[in-house]
Structure formats: C-alpha cells, structure tokens
XYZ file of C-alpha atoms in Angstrom:
640
model
C 5.689 43.410 -57.407
C 7.286 40.142 -57.100
C 9.941 38.676 -59.492
C 10.968 35.607 -60.133
C 14.452 34.458 -61.198
C 15.291 30.212 -61.758
C 19.632 30.777 -61.419
C 21.789 33.084 -60.175
C 22.834 35.353 -63.274
C 18.443 35.626 -64.040
C 18.871 37.005 -60.662
C 20.941 39.827 -61.121
C 19.112 40.600 -64.488
C 15.990 41.534 -62.720
C 17.797 43.078 -59.679
C 19.054 45.580 -62.357
C 15.606 46.114 -64.013
C 13.486 46.290 -60.748
C 15.483 47.723 -58.023
C 13.887 45.671 -55.174
C 13.664 46.428 -51.954
C 13.702 42.830 -50.610
C 15.610 39.992 -51.816
C 15.034 36.378 -50.940
C 18.241 34.585 -52.491
C 19.213 30.853 -52.152
C 22.576 29.767 -51.310
C 23.292 27.528 -53.812
C 22.410 28.127 -57.435
C 22.973 27.394 -61.214
C 25.503 29.669 -62.718
C 26.425 31.559 -59.907
C 26.415 31.164 -56.162
C 24.171 32.416 -53.689
C 27.409 34.302 -52.086
C 28.564 35.661 -55.065
C 24.962 37.154 -56.448
C 24.758 38.881 -52.486
C 27.835 40.537 -52.784
C 27.321 42.011 -56.130
C 23.364 43.009 -55.060
C 25.008 44.824 -52.307
C 27.441 46.604 -53.705
C 24.911 48.178 -56.752
C 22.538 48.897 -53.611
C 23.584 48.650 -50.257
C 21.042 49.483 -48.631
C 18.687 46.213 -50.492
C 17.544 43.922 -47.666
C 18.811 40.703 -48.592
C 17.711 37.024 -47.575
C 19.834 33.919 -47.372
C 17.929 30.397 -47.937
C 19.686 27.590 -47.194
C 19.504 24.028 -46.277
C 22.473 24.313 -44.277
C 22.193 25.449 -40.691
C 25.978 25.659 -40.042
C 27.663 28.637 -38.328
C 30.055 28.569 -41.068
C 27.429 29.336 -43.564
C 25.306 31.866 -41.633
C 28.801 33.301 -40.662
C 30.100 34.065 -44.311
C 26.690 35.408 -45.613
C 26.697 37.532 -41.931
C 30.208 38.705 -43.418
C 29.177 39.397 -47.161
C 25.959 41.912 -46.085
C 23.163 39.627 -45.565
C 20.623 40.927 -43.782
C 18.877 37.421 -42.552
C 18.930 34.208 -42.379
C 16.141 31.106 -43.592
C 16.880 27.187 -42.620
C 14.736 24.757 -45.302
C 11.975 23.439 -45.494
C 9.951 27.166 -45.523
C 7.059 28.398 -44.448
C 5.653 31.314 -45.561
C 4.781 32.385 -41.791
C 9.039 32.195 -40.809
C 10.173 33.629 -44.048
C 8.124 37.010 -43.193
C 9.367 37.252 -39.838
C 12.970 37.044 -40.679
C 12.012 39.506 -43.566
C 10.280 41.819 -40.890
C 12.874 41.099 -37.853
C 15.657 42.816 -41.146
C 13.746 45.511 -42.442
C 12.793 46.406 -38.103
C 16.877 46.174 -37.852
C 17.803 47.997 -40.723
C 15.465 51.046 -39.933
C 17.153 50.949 -36.146
C 20.649 50.706 -36.785
C 20.268 53.584 -39.335
C 21.530 56.589 -38.573
C 19.931 60.083 -39.810
C 22.507 61.859 -41.649
C 21.948 65.154 -39.412
C 21.895 63.336 -36.524
C 25.815 61.765 -37.271
C 26.644 65.027 -38.425
C 25.052 66.247 -34.569
C 26.668 63.301 -33.285
C 30.413 64.268 -34.259
C 30.318 67.701 -33.227
C 29.085 66.523 -29.605
C 31.893 63.643 -29.965
C 34.318 67.013 -30.463
C 32.829 69.236 -28.027
C 33.247 66.499 -25.231
C 37.344 66.263 -26.349
C 38.009 69.785 -27.411
C 39.088 70.388 -23.369
C 41.215 67.786 -22.733
C 42.630 68.278 -26.276
C 43.769 72.224 -25.116
C 44.591 71.032 -21.780
C 47.562 69.169 -23.378
C 48.375 71.544 -25.933
C 48.877 74.226 -23.233
C 50.948 71.856 -20.524
C 53.062 70.883 -23.815
C 53.913 74.606 -24.445
C 55.164 75.418 -20.720
C 57.117 72.001 -21.280
C 58.592 73.440 -24.470
C 59.119 76.698 -22.498
C 61.423 75.010 -19.607
C 62.946 73.264 -22.798
C 62.040 69.743 -21.914
C 60.858 69.247 -25.463
C 63.015 68.164 -28.564
C 62.604 69.863 -31.737
C 60.926 67.148 -33.381
C 58.173 67.227 -30.697
C 57.641 71.527 -30.854
C 56.976 70.460 -34.521
C 54.175 67.975 -33.690
C 53.271 70.526 -31.808
C 52.865 72.542 -34.189
C 51.288 70.093 -36.548
C 48.418 69.689 -33.310
C 48.058 73.699 -33.246
C 47.224 73.931 -37.052
C 44.777 70.973 -37.013
C 43.200 72.402 -33.707
C 42.781 76.011 -35.932
C 41.104 73.934 -38.660
C 38.792 71.768 -36.836
C 38.117 74.801 -34.471
C 36.932 76.695 -37.480
C 34.882 73.997 -39.272
C 33.537 73.149 -35.625
C 32.137 76.627 -34.654
C 34.993 77.946 -32.572
C 36.426 80.801 -33.992
C 37.663 82.158 -30.852
C 39.882 79.113 -30.437
C 41.094 79.139 -33.922
C 42.194 82.475 -34.198
C 44.242 81.985 -30.969
C 45.418 78.678 -32.024
C 46.767 79.670 -34.869
C 48.324 82.848 -33.448
C 50.027 80.406 -31.323
C 51.237 78.447 -34.084
C 53.147 81.401 -36.227
C 54.770 81.764 -32.581
C 55.845 78.594 -32.164
C 56.830 78.067 -36.195
C 59.239 80.837 -35.679
C 60.884 79.190 -32.324
C 61.617 76.416 -34.500
C 64.070 78.407 -37.206
C 65.677 80.562 -33.810
C 64.938 78.156 -30.700
C 67.226 80.016 -28.518
C 65.379 83.230 -28.641
C 62.064 81.377 -27.569
C 60.363 82.909 -24.432
C 57.361 80.965 -23.535
C 55.963 84.921 -21.521
C 54.938 85.805 -25.014
C 52.584 83.818 -25.398
C 50.885 84.585 -21.755
C 47.993 86.659 -23.147
C 46.752 84.097 -25.639
C 47.376 80.774 -23.484
C 45.015 82.415 -20.810
C 42.883 83.400 -23.731
C 43.422 79.931 -24.734
C 42.330 78.012 -21.483
C 39.628 80.579 -20.749
C 38.126 79.383 -23.515
C 37.504 75.864 -22.116
C 34.131 76.649 -19.728
C 33.024 79.710 -21.845
C 33.391 78.672 -25.515
C 32.792 74.684 -25.077
C 29.456 74.600 -23.713
C 28.364 76.499 -26.388
C 28.057 74.132 -28.829
C 25.436 72.126 -26.676
C 23.305 74.450 -27.932
C 24.149 75.805 -30.727
C 23.285 75.461 -34.685
C 23.886 72.318 -36.719
C 23.833 74.053 -39.779
C 21.723 70.851 -41.761
C 21.577 70.831 -45.051
C 19.330 67.840 -45.477
C 16.575 69.717 -47.361
C 18.734 70.861 -50.438
C 17.731 67.025 -51.531
C 20.018 67.460 -54.020
C 19.291 64.047 -55.834
C 15.876 62.198 -55.619
C 15.880 58.801 -55.866
C 14.453 56.952 -59.470
C 12.623 54.135 -57.903
C 13.234 51.603 -61.217
C 12.681 51.220 -64.635
C 9.149 50.333 -64.931
C 6.535 51.761 -67.184
C 3.306 52.341 -66.311
C 1.035 52.213 -69.759
C -2.951 52.761 -70.195
C -3.872 53.241 -74.312
C -7.437 53.312 -75.190
C -6.401 51.000 -78.793
C -5.173 47.921 -77.172
C -3.147 47.347 -80.909
C -1.356 50.334 -80.094
C -0.403 49.801 -76.718
C 1.122 46.004 -77.311
C 2.862 47.570 -79.854
C 4.281 50.370 -77.497
C 5.158 47.819 -75.376
C 6.966 45.478 -77.506
C 9.154 48.198 -78.570
C 9.867 49.528 -75.162
C 10.592 46.555 -73.557
C 13.782 45.811 -75.967
C 15.347 48.775 -73.913
C 15.025 46.918 -70.919
C 12.479 49.097 -69.510
C 9.648 46.678 -68.033
C 5.691 47.451 -68.754
C 2.843 47.018 -66.303
C -0.242 47.860 -69.203
C -3.851 48.860 -68.291
C -6.989 49.076 -69.596
C -8.392 52.315 -67.584
C -6.419 55.125 -66.342
C -8.748 54.902 -63.054
C -6.574 51.039 -62.191
C -3.729 52.633 -63.430
C -3.628 55.471 -60.569
C -5.041 52.850 -58.130
C -1.933 51.321 -58.640
C 0.553 54.745 -58.932
C -0.594 55.056 -54.710
C 1.644 51.621 -53.788
C 4.401 51.942 -57.157
C 6.771 54.359 -58.215
C 7.529 53.611 -61.394
C 10.258 55.734 -63.364
C 7.630 57.040 -66.134
C 3.761 56.997 -67.145
C 2.065 56.909 -70.935
C -0.938 57.721 -71.350
C -3.653 57.917 -74.185
C -6.229 60.253 -74.171
C -9.597 58.619 -75.779
C -10.533 56.043 -72.982
C -14.906 55.318 -72.944
C -14.861 57.568 -69.846
C -14.800 60.507 -71.953
C -13.020 61.820 -74.619
C -10.412 63.721 -72.631
C -10.248 60.594 -70.053
C -6.385 60.367 -70.055
C -5.826 64.425 -69.998
C -7.971 63.981 -66.703
C -6.045 61.504 -65.393
C -2.419 63.122 -65.900
C -3.696 66.131 -63.491
C -4.942 63.621 -60.906
C -1.448 61.652 -61.226
C 0.593 65.270 -60.648
C -2.275 66.120 -57.553
C -1.747 62.898 -56.364
C 1.908 62.540 -56.676
C 5.129 65.103 -55.156
C 7.652 63.242 -57.011
C 7.636 64.759 -60.560
C 6.172 61.453 -61.560
C 6.916 61.719 -65.943
C 3.643 61.409 -67.806
C 3.865 60.958 -71.568
C 0.819 61.703 -73.507
C -0.693 59.910 -76.498
C -3.110 60.221 -79.113
C -3.900 60.963 -82.325
C -5.425 64.011 -81.801
C -2.736 67.159 -82.417
C -4.822 70.164 -82.177
C -3.341 73.012 -80.579
C -6.566 72.803 -77.577
C -5.780 69.622 -77.041
C -1.707 70.233 -76.761
C -2.759 73.203 -74.010
C -4.993 70.956 -72.310
C -2.367 67.936 -71.806
C 0.265 70.801 -70.345
C -2.476 72.692 -68.250
C -2.808 69.178 -66.635
C 0.972 69.000 -66.205
C 1.923 66.037 -68.778
C 5.889 66.632 -69.425
C 5.590 64.786 -73.066
C 2.842 64.792 -75.514
C 3.355 62.521 -78.810
C 1.050 62.053 -81.663
C 0.238 58.753 -83.214
C 1.654 56.575 -85.204
C 4.739 56.662 -82.817
C 8.340 56.751 -83.436
C 9.427 53.971 -80.781
C 13.434 55.901 -80.946
C 11.917 59.414 -79.990
C 9.576 57.839 -76.988
C 12.804 56.196 -75.923
C 14.594 59.426 -76.337
C 12.176 61.162 -74.300
C 11.872 58.153 -71.264
C 15.893 57.922 -71.058
C 15.945 62.094 -70.318
C 12.878 62.015 -67.935
C 14.194 59.163 -65.985
C 17.810 60.984 -65.735
C 16.197 64.247 -64.812
C 15.250 62.066 -61.728
C 18.082 60.179 -60.922
C 21.190 61.919 -61.479
C 24.108 60.079 -61.188
C 25.450 60.957 -57.123
C 28.434 63.269 -56.951
C 31.500 61.869 -55.754
C 33.775 64.190 -53.435
C 37.371 62.753 -52.079
C 38.367 64.581 -48.880
C 41.993 64.942 -48.422
C 42.217 66.212 -44.613
C 45.121 65.466 -42.148
C 43.005 65.692 -39.012
C 40.177 62.824 -38.767
C 37.389 64.708 -36.486
C 37.358 66.896 -39.262
C 37.569 65.042 -42.452
C 34.320 62.775 -40.237
C 32.086 65.981 -40.376
C 32.812 67.621 -43.462
C 31.806 64.035 -44.897
C 28.424 63.992 -42.768
C 27.979 67.648 -43.595
C 28.110 66.530 -47.724
C 26.928 62.856 -47.498
C 24.046 64.579 -46.199
C 23.374 66.314 -49.032
C 22.761 62.620 -50.908
C 26.859 62.839 -52.378
C 28.944 60.464 -51.810
C 32.567 61.150 -49.994
C 35.873 58.892 -49.356
C 38.390 60.379 -47.017
C 42.040 60.396 -47.325
C 44.067 61.176 -43.873
C 47.794 60.733 -45.100
C 47.963 63.171 -48.559
C 50.739 60.328 -49.552
C 47.622 57.978 -49.886
C 45.750 60.583 -51.717
C 46.585 59.067 -55.331
C 45.590 55.078 -55.866
C 42.504 56.943 -53.998
C 41.929 59.445 -56.874
C 41.897 56.793 -59.080
C 39.995 54.003 -57.841
C 37.536 56.598 -56.086
C 37.233 58.679 -59.688
C 35.962 61.741 -57.952
C 34.138 64.798 -59.340
C 36.176 67.416 -56.901
C 38.700 67.161 -54.411
C 37.990 68.943 -51.123
C 41.591 69.477 -49.740
C 42.795 70.642 -46.777
C 46.044 73.324 -46.773
C 48.042 72.481 -44.220
C 49.266 68.647 -43.803
C 51.949 66.955 -42.009
C 53.234 64.915 -45.257
C 53.176 67.232 -47.958
C 50.981 70.379 -48.296
C 47.569 71.166 -50.647
C 49.667 73.043 -52.708
C 52.124 70.443 -53.507
C 49.663 67.373 -53.884
C 47.479 69.320 -56.032
C 50.713 69.810 -58.770
C 51.108 66.287 -58.114
C 47.211 66.086 -59.252
C 47.793 68.501 -62.375
C 50.436 66.169 -63.566
C 48.457 63.547 -64.559
C 46.425 64.021 -67.658
C 43.232 62.312 -66.662
C 43.492 64.653 -64.067
C 43.687 68.074 -65.159
C 39.918 69.351 -65.088
C 38.985 68.000 -61.972
C 38.281 70.729 -59.610
C 40.185 70.511 -56.499
C 38.747 73.220 -53.818
C 40.861 74.047 -50.896
C 39.397 74.201 -47.714
C 41.386 75.575 -44.993
C 41.827 78.162 -41.606
C 43.808 79.964 -43.760
C 42.691 83.410 -43.428
C 45.807 85.698 -45.804
C 44.695 86.194 -48.986
C 48.184 86.504 -50.523
C 48.617 82.394 -49.545
C 45.065 81.444 -51.349
C 46.441 83.449 -54.189
C 49.415 80.933 -53.940
C 47.287 77.734 -53.278
C 45.232 78.652 -56.499
C 48.381 78.976 -58.842
C 49.427 75.774 -58.043
C 46.331 73.844 -59.645
C 43.675 75.257 -57.444
C 40.204 76.404 -57.722
C 38.583 77.685 -55.531
C 39.577 78.412 -51.615
C 37.398 77.782 -48.807
C 37.783 79.372 -45.462
C 36.724 76.464 -43.421
C 34.601 78.907 -40.856
C 32.052 78.832 -43.874
C 28.451 77.760 -43.490
C 28.009 74.546 -44.296
C 24.488 75.082 -46.529
C 27.370 77.413 -48.582
C 29.876 74.663 -49.147
C 27.202 71.920 -50.113
C 25.755 74.855 -52.571
C 29.679 75.238 -53.875
C 30.796 72.116 -53.938
C 27.199 71.609 -56.245
C 27.612 74.406 -58.791
C 31.803 73.091 -59.065
C 30.518 69.842 -59.833
C 27.613 70.451 -61.942
C 29.572 72.126 -64.412
C 32.594 70.147 -64.430
C 30.030 67.298 -65.076
C 29.012 69.237 -68.076
C 32.401 70.013 -69.691
C 33.710 66.844 -68.980
C 30.918 65.066 -70.857
C 31.965 67.347 -73.777
C 35.622 65.755 -73.224
C 35.206 62.486 -72.627
C 32.094 61.336 -74.323
C 31.356 60.798 -78.230
C 29.393 63.649 -79.468
C 26.237 60.780 -81.143
C 26.046 58.477 -78.557
C 26.709 59.883 -75.608
C 28.865 56.733 -74.819
C 32.189 57.205 -73.784
C 34.666 57.650 -76.324
C 37.687 55.922 -78.254
C 40.285 57.126 -75.975
C 38.380 57.414 -72.392
C 37.219 53.649 -73.197
C 40.619 52.195 -73.173
C 41.783 54.309 -70.354
C 38.655 53.028 -68.099
C 39.434 49.278 -69.053
C 43.137 50.365 -67.848
C 42.002 51.372 -64.913
C 39.350 48.371 -64.383
C 42.616 45.924 -65.185
C 44.252 47.313 -62.263
C 41.807 47.061 -59.752
C 40.784 43.519 -60.865
C 44.506 42.019 -59.943
C 44.527 43.850 -56.734
C 41.350 42.786 -55.753
C 41.591 39.421 -56.941
C 37.829 39.807 -59.309
C 37.108 38.453 -62.717
C 36.938 40.803 -65.812
C 35.200 40.545 -69.199
C 36.040 43.247 -71.767
C 33.303 42.467 -75.009
C 32.983 44.480 -78.561
C 30.421 44.495 -80.005
C 30.134 45.082 -84.280
C 26.744 45.596 -85.829
C 26.576 43.711 -88.989
C 26.211 44.986 -92.787
C 25.940 48.427 -91.441
C 27.688 49.976 -94.294
C 24.369 48.637 -96.190
C 22.244 50.659 -93.632
C 23.849 53.317 -94.627
C 24.276 52.806 -98.004
C 20.707 52.014 -98.565
C 18.745 54.781 -96.441
C 21.604 57.492 -95.882
C 23.564 58.417 -92.450
C 21.245 60.152 -91.262
C 19.151 56.623 -90.748
C 22.966 54.917 -90.000
C 23.288 57.971 -87.593
C 19.557 57.237 -85.704
C 20.772 53.181 -85.574
C 24.049 54.078 -83.889
C 22.117 56.086 -80.837
C 20.105 53.116 -80.862
C 22.587 50.759 -79.767
C 23.724 52.790 -77.293
C 20.039 53.198 -76.060
C 19.754 49.694 -75.960
C 23.337 49.143 -74.605
C 22.348 51.857 -71.694
C 19.687 50.283 -70.218
C 20.309 46.797 -70.250
C 23.856 47.021 -69.348
C 24.199 47.455 -64.812
C 25.120 50.295 -63.089
C 29.027 49.029 -62.775
C 29.002 48.389 -66.150
C 31.257 50.957 -68.435
C 29.874 51.624 -72.100
C 31.870 52.626 -74.776
C 31.989 53.542 -78.756
C 34.852 52.439 -79.920
C 34.652 53.542 -83.091
C 32.399 53.865 -86.469
C 30.374 50.878 -85.568
C 32.067 49.461 -83.277
C 30.776 49.518 -79.591
C 33.002 48.168 -76.507
C 31.801 47.037 -72.797
C 33.953 46.128 -69.604
C 32.129 43.907 -67.213
C 33.701 44.328 -63.957
C 33.785 41.690 -61.323
C 31.847 39.364 -64.413
C 33.275 35.935 -65.813
C 33.311 35.822 -69.902
C 30.659 32.791 -69.266
C 28.447 35.350 -67.437
C 29.042 38.211 -69.699
C 28.303 36.261 -72.661
C 24.735 35.107 -71.674
C 24.162 39.114 -70.713
C 25.018 39.994 -74.131
C 22.902 37.247 -75.616
C 19.584 38.411 -74.030
C 20.952 42.057 -75.000
C 21.208 40.784 -79.011
C 18.370 38.639 -79.232
C 16.351 41.850 -78.142
C 18.243 44.332 -80.543
C 17.223 41.961 -83.670
C 13.777 42.324 -82.695
C 13.774 46.743 -82.916
C 12.203 48.116 -86.131
C 14.628 50.955 -87.088
C 12.258 53.424 -88.945
C 13.892 53.981 -93.043
C 12.468 57.760 -93.374
C 10.085 56.642 -95.889
C 7.536 55.096 -94.349
C 8.996 51.472 -94.243
C 10.973 50.317 -91.452
C 14.159 47.755 -90.816
C 16.031 45.800 -88.251
C 19.677 44.759 -87.456
C 21.509 42.784 -85.594
C 25.284 42.443 -84.104
C 28.043 40.591 -83.153
C 30.363 40.087 -80.232
C 33.398 38.941 -78.883
C 34.406 38.428 -75.064
C 37.648 37.936 -73.919
C 38.248 37.258 -69.875
C 41.098 38.899 -67.880
C 42.563 36.234 -66.369
C 43.654 34.756 -69.899
C 45.500 38.044 -70.530
C 47.911 40.340 -68.852
C 47.127 43.857 -70.327
C 44.493 46.191 -72.009
C 46.478 46.273 -75.280
C 46.097 42.122 -74.881
C 42.461 41.962 -73.949
C 41.737 43.611 -76.548
C 43.116 41.951 -79.172
C 41.644 38.648 -77.822
C 38.017 40.586 -77.777
C 38.531 40.965 -81.354
C 39.752 38.070 -82.111
C 36.819 36.501 -81.118
C 34.599 39.307 -82.560
C 36.113 38.118 -86.209
C 35.020 34.462 -85.101
C 31.765 35.737 -84.800
C 31.558 37.659 -88.103
C 33.131 34.571 -89.906
C 30.586 31.868 -88.340
C 27.449 33.095 -89.507
C 26.811 37.041 -88.081
C 24.306 37.824 -85.034
C 26.060 36.076 -82.481
C 28.219 36.204 -79.721
C 31.502 34.226 -79.370
C 33.750 34.132 -76.619
C 38.292 33.729 -77.147
C-alpha cells in the first residue's frame, strides 16, 4: 500500500494511520519541514526506514539528515531506478545492522566471560595489598564494593560458586573496616585459593553453557496498522459501514468478493476483517471465507461477520469457522467500533516499560537484554541518585532494583520513591545476590513488592515481571482512568500536563494543550436521556483515541469536557489536527434508541506553552480559547 501527503502535517497524520515501513520525505515542505517530520516519525517508530529527498546535495544537509536518523538521501531530480536502489540499500543496511536480541544477550555474556579472569586477578591482588597495609580505608571500601558487584553479577551470569566466594570475602572485608587493627588476610587464604582456582575451571564453561533465552515467550505481538478489510454482498451497506468506521480513524479497503479479500491478505496485514455472509458464490460464502482466512493466517487476525441472518445454525457455523464477532444488520456503528477497538488492543498491548536500577553496568546490560528480548522496553540507571528524574520521564510499569549500591542502597531509594503519591503503587522488585531471608523481609518492609535472587532463571524473571506488570496495569487503570470513557481522569490529565510541561522546557520542544467541549450536550441528555448522553461521551473518547497519535495524551476533564496534550507540537499544528477530528465527528450518526438518530458537534480551544509559564496558566489560556469558539458560533477550533 502507498500513501501520499502534500505537506508535513498531512505526512504525520498519514504515518499515524498507516504505520508505513518506508517513508520518502522531502527536506522542504509546507507547514512543517522534512527534518521535523523525520524526528517525529523516528520517535513514534524507530524501525521505520526514512529516505530524505532534496535538490541540495551539500554535506551539511546530508549530515543533518543522517544525524536525525535518516536511512538514506536522494538528490533531485529523481528517477525510479535511483529511488529503488537507495531503498533497497537502506533495507539491507537495516537488516545487517539489526542484531537479534538473543545474539546481543549472548554477546554480553561472552564479553563478561572474557573480562572475568582479569577482574578476579585484580581483586586477589588488591586483597593481598590490604593484608600488607598498602591500602587506605577508602580503598578498602572500594574493594568491598567491587567484591559486592562481582558477587551479584556472577550470580546473574551463571557462576554461583564465584558469587558465593566473593560474598564471603566481602563480609570479612566489611568486618575489617570496623576493626582494621585485627585484619588478617590469612583468614581468607582458602577462599582466595578457591577464587583463583575458579579462573581456569569455571570461566570457560560459560562458552558452552546454556543461554536461557526468552524470545519464545512473544509477549507482545505487533499490530500492523489501522487498515480494515471489508467485503459485503450489499454495496449500500458496505458504503455506510465504510463512512461510519472511517470517522473513527480507521482506513477501509473494500472488496466486492471474498476471494479478492483473501488474495489481498497474502501481501497485507490489516487490523481486522469484516465479512458479509451471503454472496453470489453461495449462501454461506462469507463463513467459508472466514474459515479459509483462519487456516491461512496464524496471527489471530480478528474476523467480524455481518449478516441479516440471526439463527442459531448460522451463528454456530460462524463460530466453527473461527469468527471473533457476529453482528446482525442493521448494525449499530458504535458497537462495531467498540469491538474493533477491543480486538485491535488484544493484538497490540502497549509494551511493558521496565526501569532497571543497578550500579554494575555489565549486570544492567544483561538484564536489559533479557527483558527486551521478551518484547519489553527498558531504561537503565547505574547511579541510584539519578533514578528519580528518569522515573518521572520514563514512566515505567515496574522498577527492578539492586539491593546493595554504592551511592545509596535499594531500600533507601525505595523509601524515597514511596514518598511520592504518583509512585505509591508502582511495583518495586528487588534483584540481588543477597540470600539472607531476613534481609529480604526488611527490603519488602521498605516499599518493595518482591525479592528475587540474581541466580534466577531468566525466563522465570521475565514471567514474574510480566505477571506483576499485568496486575499493576489493571489496578492502575481503575485509579487513573475515567470509568465511563476509559480516558485519563481529571486528576491524572493535569498531573501528566505538569510532567509534559517540564519535559518540554527541558528539551526546548513545543507543547500544545487543547480543551474540547460538546455543543448543546444538555439538550441530548434532556431529549434522549442520560444513557444516550453517556453513549455520546464514549463515542468522543473513541474518536479521539483513534485520531490522535500514540504520543498524544487524552483525558476527560469533566462532564462533557475533554483535554488533549500534544507533545512536540505547536498550537497551529494541533489546531489543524483537531479541526479534521471535529469535522469527522460532526458526520457521525448517534442512535437515539427510538429508531431515530442525530448528529452532534464540538468546540475546541488550543493554547501553546511558549506563551505561558505553568500548568494553571496554560489551562486557563486553552479555556479562554474554548470560550471564544463557543461565542463565535460553536463547532469550530480557536487558539489563544
């Protein structure tokens, strides 16, 4: 599938809808230049291949594009052969550079194996210096930290004997710091000998050891895009479904026969398939097509069947064919969109976000690799004093934290995290080589939710993290989301606005904020009842979720008011996007419950951060713009 855009804003909207694999992007475009669009595309989808086009071939232009993430550069005038050459080269380069996560994990383990003998030799030499009183107290403390690091990392990398020995030596060394005059290295003689003996006997074993990969868990299958394949025997019904579904941000590709749809599936991967049943090919041709699709596709592609028939036999045949949903005509578009959204979300949950706080860089790198191999996103912090700003910016689903660290220990950091109301429920899992159960209990009393020993099987680590995050997300949704619409509630949207304002100021990036209010909503409640009014509010939330980018943040501000935060976006761009959404929403027909239907509009006010200093003033500015939109005729977007 190929999409075309005539300016930068349109390009971003199109990319948000189609999620393309390859983008050819002009450097100079109206409304927003190519470099800005390139940055946003790469931020939303780092794997997208972006080829920049320009009439200028200066090294400066090429260097700027490359620095911002461009995968190729073509100088105009263009030829089809040249475009294909650059695209093919970019694809090959991307495939050759991308290292499988399983291989990255193995490479990290191999690097650790190679460095371990020298590391052990250095520790043994330092202990001998301590015994000869050649080290001061500060150096002895540093040696203790190095032993602690070795004990922890050796457990993670599969050397339990080295871990155990290092831990015992560390304990004796800590005692020596308390009573230095009584220190006697001969007490460690046997342990040092065992540590030295481990170099030839234990280290090589890793080369042939088992790397407990976890890629087979495949926790997050990927949704391709918002494309819907539609085939219905009644053209009028198909056109009506197409018009209504597209108002919610989906793109429809319509077919007249099931065979055409099946053929297209060999080269495309839509978000879902909607099929009629009674085609000229046969009275149950749609059900037969569903069975064929289910056998052909192994990715659980959602299949929705629509028909006038509503008997048990037909429904049973549809279920046996593998259909996910069965709708009888006339179809309520709201219910259809509800099911489309649920089925799409089932295929593409947001990747879990894990913050790793570990002062040993090697151990942090391995844990990050193992967790990312399971489809999660990680951020590592090797200095615990840097954890709080990263916690705010990264917004993780779980914190995986070492217990013993040099600047402050894990229990201290967990206690600080729990002082913030925003983080009182985030799971904190301690991950340490500490074997003493009393210390485990103490860590849990300081704000931890679980305690794992570093020698745990990596697959078990991933499963435990998955279970914790899944439960946390369910509980968190009740705390931060509006019960009716599923959007962020009033408190949470204001909290997120504060976070985004701080990020915008730090990164010197634009930020827009919008207030949306339904026009004459009270009339809907008074005329049709609050149940219909609630249905309209849910429809607004669906439209906003489908039409906004993944990076935009949407909330229900209260009553019939909604709020949208647009990171890295100026007010003009946000206004144009919202105007498109406003126009689409006004075309939606809402069932009134009595066989009739009605349409509704909304007004919107937009403000930009550069004109204001804080959360309160920015909200006030957007509210004034909304008031202006209401007073100048409604059903429009105004900016302050």
